[in-house]
Amino acid sequence: MKKLTNYAVSLFVIVIVLLLIIPLSPFLLDVFIVINISISLIILLVSMNIREPLEFSIFPSLLLITTLFRLGINVSSTRNILMNQGEAGQVIKSFGTFVLQGNAIVGFIIFIIIVLVQFIVITKGAERVSEVAARFTLDAMPGKQMAIDADLSSGLIDETAARTRREKIQREADFYGAMDGATKIVKGDSIMSIIITAINLIGGTAMGMVMSDMSFTEVLSVYSIATIGDGLVSQIPALLISTATGMIVTRAVSEGSLNDDVSKQFTAQPQAIMMTGGIMLVLLLVPGMPKFQMLLLGGGLIAAGYFLNRKTKEAAQQEAAAVAGAVVEEQKKTADEGEYFKDINNVYSMIGVDPIEMEFGYSLIPLVDESSGGKMINRIVIFRRQYAQEMGVVIPSISLRDSSSLNTNQYVIKIKGEEVAGGEILVDYYLALEPAEPTGEVDGIETIEPAYGIPSKWILPENKEMAEIYGYTVIDPLSVMITHLSETIKQHAYEVINRQEVMHLLENVRKTTPELVDEVFPGIISYGNFQKILVNLVKEGIPVKDMETILETVADVGATVKDITQITESIRIALKRTITRKFCQGGQMRVLTLDAELEKVIVTSLTKGEQGVYTALSPDTMQSLISQVGEGIKKFNDLSQDVVILTSQVIRIYLYRLLEQFYPNVYVLSFQEIANNVQIQSIGNIAL
C-alpha cells in the first residue's frame, strides 16, 4: 500500500495519457470530470491560504498535470459527443441545460464571455505578473546574495543559516522561472478549449445531420447542450486554476494567508467603510435606483463601519488603561524603593556598571522582546559564539534595557557605563546601502549606516525588490542594529578582558596542559601582566585562542625579558600563521610599506620617558606621514581586505601607537609576523 502511495502521482499521469487514447464510457467520464473540478477547488483554496509562494512550490508541476488531465477529459468528451450523438454523461448535459435555459444564442454568449474573461483577463494578467516576477527575482539575486554574505561576515548568521537562505533564494528563482513557463501552458489550454468547443459544435452538427434522422433544430439543440456543457466543465476548472496562478504570483508582500490579510486590512479602515455606506445612501436620490437594495447595502456598511470604529476605540481605551496601570505600578514601585534605599547598605548595589549594555527607545522593543517575536538575543548568542571561535575571547553578557531618555527610534551602546556608539532605527523600513554606481534611484530617507558609515536610505518594504535590482544591499532593521553592536564590541573587546576572564581562559588551558600553566604562573609572570599582554593582542585584532603557544612563548622569553611590550612582540612572531591567515586573502596580502629613510627617521626619533619609549617626530614629518597614510587607505576601498602597513619589527609597535589615534582601523604588521608562503603585494609606499 505504501509503495502504491509513493507512485500515486506517476500512475495518475499515466492514466491521463491513456485518456487521450482509450475511449471512456459516459459514467467514467462523469467520474473524471468531478475529480477534475475537486482538484481545481483544492488548488485554489490552498493558494489562498499559503503565506508565501514557496509553501506551494509544486504548483508549476501541478499546473502541467492538471492541464494535461483537463485536455484528456476534453478529448474523451469530444469523442463521446461525436460518436454518441451528443451523449457525454450527466455532468456535461446538466451544465449545458442549466446555462442554455432553452435559448441556445444566450447560452453561447454566456459561454463565450466566460471563456474571454478567463483568457483575456485572468490568464493574460497572471502571465504578465509571472514574467515580471521572474525577471525581478533573477535580477535581485546578486543583491540578496551580497546581503547574506554581509550578514555572515559580520557574524549575524552562521554558515548553516547562510546556506539555508541561499537555498531559499535559489528556490525562489527556480519557482518564478517555472511559473513564467507554466503560465504559457494555461494560455495554451485556454486557446485549445475554444478550438475544441468549435470542433464539437461544427463537427457534431455535421455528423448529426448526416448520420441521424433528426431535424436541424433538434441537432442544434442536442449538440449545443453537449458543446456548452463540455466547454463549461473544462473552463470552470481552468478558471479556478488560472485564478490560483494569479493568487500565487501576486503574494509578494503578504504577511499571512489571503483571508487574514483581507480581514485585517479592511477592518483597519472603519471610516472608509462608513463613508462608502453614506455614498450608497446618497445615490438613492438618483431617479430609478433600486431603493431597497441600495438602502440595505448602505445601512449595512454604515452599521459595520460604526461597529468596527467602536471596537477600535475600545481597544485604544484598554491600551491606555494598561499604560495608566503601569504608571500606577511604577509609582508604587518608586515608593517601595524609597523604603528599600533607606538602608544605606542597599545603596551599594547601585554602584557597579555592566561591561557592555545597550539602551533603546520604545519603538525598538519589539526587536528585542522575545515574547513579541524579537530575535535580537538569539543573534547576540550567535555573534558571541562566532567571536569566541575566531578570537579566543568570550564576550560577557550584554545588558539590554529600554530607556525613556532616548527618542523612540534611538539606541546607544555603552562600555563600562559610558556611551561609545549609538544610532537610529526605523522599524517599519529597510536600510538600503548605496552602491558605488547604482543603476537607478530609490525613494527613501537619506541616512548613514551606523556601523561602517556608508551612505544609505531607509526605504519602504514595497521598494525592497526594486532597490536590490538597482544594486543596493538591503538590510532589515534588526540586522542594522546587530551589525553596529557587533562592530562596536569588536573595537572595544580588549576593554572587557578583566582578571576574571583571564582566569577563565587559563582554567580552560589547565584542563589539557596544567604543567604549562603552573610553570608560567606566578613564577615567570603575574596574572596582571599576562592580562596586559592579552589586551595588547586583542586590541590589535590578534586572536588569542592558541593559548598554549602564547604561554610557551611567555615561558621561553619571560625568564630573561620583563618588558611587557617585548614579550607581546615575541608572541606575535610565534603567532605568525594566525596573523597571516587573518589578513591574507587567497594567498596574497596587499600592504602599504614604509620607505627605508622614513624608518631610519622614526628609529632615531625614539625617546625614552617615564611612560616608556615613544616617537618624537617633527611636526612636518608627522603631518606628511599622517597625510600619506590617509591617501594609502583610499586604495583599499575596493579591496575585501583590512588596511595593513608593513614595516620592520623594531618600529612596528611605535608606529602603531602613533597611528591608532588617527586611524584606529589600520593594522601595522612586521615582516617577521608574515608566513613565508604568502605573496606580499605593495600597493603604496610611504616616504619622507
Short mmCIF file of N, CA, C and O in Angstrom, two decimals, residues 3 33 41 113 121 128 204-205 246 294 339 351 359 388 455-456 481 524 544 546 553 565 582 587 593 618 655 666 677:
data_model
loop_
_atom_site.label_atom_id
_atom_site.label_comp_id
_atom_site.label_asym_id
_atom_site.label_seq_id
_atom_site.Cartn_x
_atom_site.Cartn_y
_atom_site.Cartn_z
N LYS A 3 3.96 1.54 -1.13
CA LYS A 3 4.59 1.70 -2.44
C LYS A 3 3.60 2.29 -3.44
O LYS A 3 3.95 3.12 -4.28
N ILE A 33 -14.60 14.03 -14.56
CA ILE A 33 -14.96 15.46 -14.56
C ILE A 33 -15.13 15.96 -13.12
O ILE A 33 -14.65 17.04 -12.76
N LEU A 41 -10.63 23.04 -7.20
CA LEU A 41 -11.06 23.75 -6.00
C LEU A 41 -10.02 23.65 -4.89
O LEU A 41 -9.73 24.63 -4.19
N ILE A 113 -18.44 34.66 -23.04
CA ILE A 113 -17.99 35.64 -22.05
C ILE A 113 -17.10 34.98 -21.01
O ILE A 113 -16.05 35.52 -20.63
N VAL A 121 -8.54 38.30 -19.29
CA VAL A 121 -8.32 38.98 -18.02
C VAL A 121 -7.38 38.18 -17.11
O VAL A 121 -6.28 38.62 -16.79
N ARG A 128 1.49 37.95 -17.34
CA ARG A 128 2.32 39.16 -17.24
C ARG A 128 2.98 39.27 -15.88
O ARG A 128 4.17 39.60 -15.76
N GLY A 204 -20.12 18.09 -34.51
CA GLY A 204 -21.30 17.38 -34.02
C GLY A 204 -22.53 17.68 -34.85
O GLY A 204 -23.32 16.77 -35.18
N THR A 205 -22.71 18.96 -35.22
CA THR A 205 -23.87 19.32 -36.05
C THR A 205 -23.80 18.64 -37.41
O THR A 205 -24.81 18.12 -37.92
N GLY A 246 -2.76 33.31 -10.52
CA GLY A 246 -2.66 34.74 -10.20
C GLY A 246 -2.48 34.99 -8.71
O GLY A 246 -1.73 35.88 -8.30
N MET A 294 -30.25 49.46 -2.37
CA MET A 294 -29.28 50.49 -2.02
C MET A 294 -29.38 50.84 -0.53
O MET A 294 -28.35 51.04 0.15
N GLU A 339 11.58 53.16 50.53
CA GLU A 339 11.78 52.44 51.79
C GLU A 339 13.02 51.55 51.73
O GLU A 339 13.76 51.44 52.69
N ILE A 351 26.08 50.83 42.57
CA ILE A 351 27.33 51.46 42.15
C ILE A 351 27.95 50.77 40.94
O ILE A 351 28.55 51.42 40.09
N GLU A 359 20.98 50.38 25.41
CA GLU A 359 19.70 51.00 25.72
C GLU A 359 19.01 51.41 24.43
O GLU A 359 19.67 51.79 23.46
N ALA A 388 34.02 34.10 19.85
CA ALA A 388 34.86 33.24 20.68
C ALA A 388 35.66 32.27 19.82
O ALA A 388 36.85 32.02 20.08
N PRO A 455 26.84 55.72 3.03
CA PRO A 455 25.61 56.45 2.68
C PRO A 455 24.48 55.47 2.36
O PRO A 455 24.67 54.52 1.59
N SER A 456 23.32 55.70 2.93
CA SER A 456 22.21 54.74 2.81
C SER A 456 20.89 55.47 2.76
O SER A 456 20.82 56.70 2.87
N MET A 481 21.04 46.98 13.55
CA MET A 481 21.38 47.21 14.95
C MET A 481 22.39 46.17 15.44
O MET A 481 23.35 46.51 16.16
N ILE A 524 57.03 33.16 36.47
CA ILE A 524 57.59 33.93 35.35
C ILE A 524 56.85 35.25 35.14
O ILE A 524 57.47 36.28 34.87
N VAL A 544 43.63 35.18 20.28
CA VAL A 544 44.39 34.60 21.39
C VAL A 544 43.88 33.21 21.73
O VAL A 544 44.07 32.73 22.86
N ASP A 546 44.95 30.42 20.53
CA ASP A 546 46.08 29.48 20.65
C ASP A 546 46.83 29.79 21.94
O ASP A 546 47.97 30.27 21.93
N THR A 553 55.53 30.78 24.73
CA THR A 553 56.39 31.91 24.39
C THR A 553 56.71 32.74 25.63
O THR A 553 57.85 33.19 25.82
N THR A 565 55.93 44.91 26.51
CA THR A 565 55.89 45.19 25.07
C THR A 565 56.75 44.20 24.30
O THR A 565 56.32 43.67 23.26
N LYS A 582 44.59 35.74 9.16
CA LYS A 582 43.61 36.78 9.41
C LYS A 582 43.66 37.88 8.36
O LYS A 582 42.62 38.41 7.95
N GLY A 587 45.96 33.72 -0.53
CA GLY A 587 47.40 33.55 -0.66
C GLY A 587 48.15 34.83 -0.97
O GLY A 587 49.35 34.80 -1.26
N THR A 593 53.82 50.03 2.45
CA THR A 593 55.17 49.88 3.00
C THR A 593 55.76 51.23 3.36
O THR A 593 55.31 52.28 2.88
N SER A 618 59.24 65.34 14.14
CA SER A 618 58.97 66.75 13.93
C SER A 618 57.55 66.92 13.40
O SER A 618 56.99 66.01 12.78
N LEU A 655 55.07 52.71 15.64
CA LEU A 655 54.30 53.24 14.53
C LEU A 655 52.81 53.01 14.76
O LEU A 655 51.97 53.89 14.48
N VAL A 666 43.50 50.75 11.15
CA VAL A 666 44.69 50.38 10.38
C VAL A 666 45.53 49.42 11.21
O VAL A 666 45.77 49.65 12.40
N ASN A 677 54.92 31.56 2.97
CA ASN A 677 54.19 31.09 1.79
C ASN A 677 53.18 32.11 1.27
O ASN A 677 52.31 31.78 0.48
#
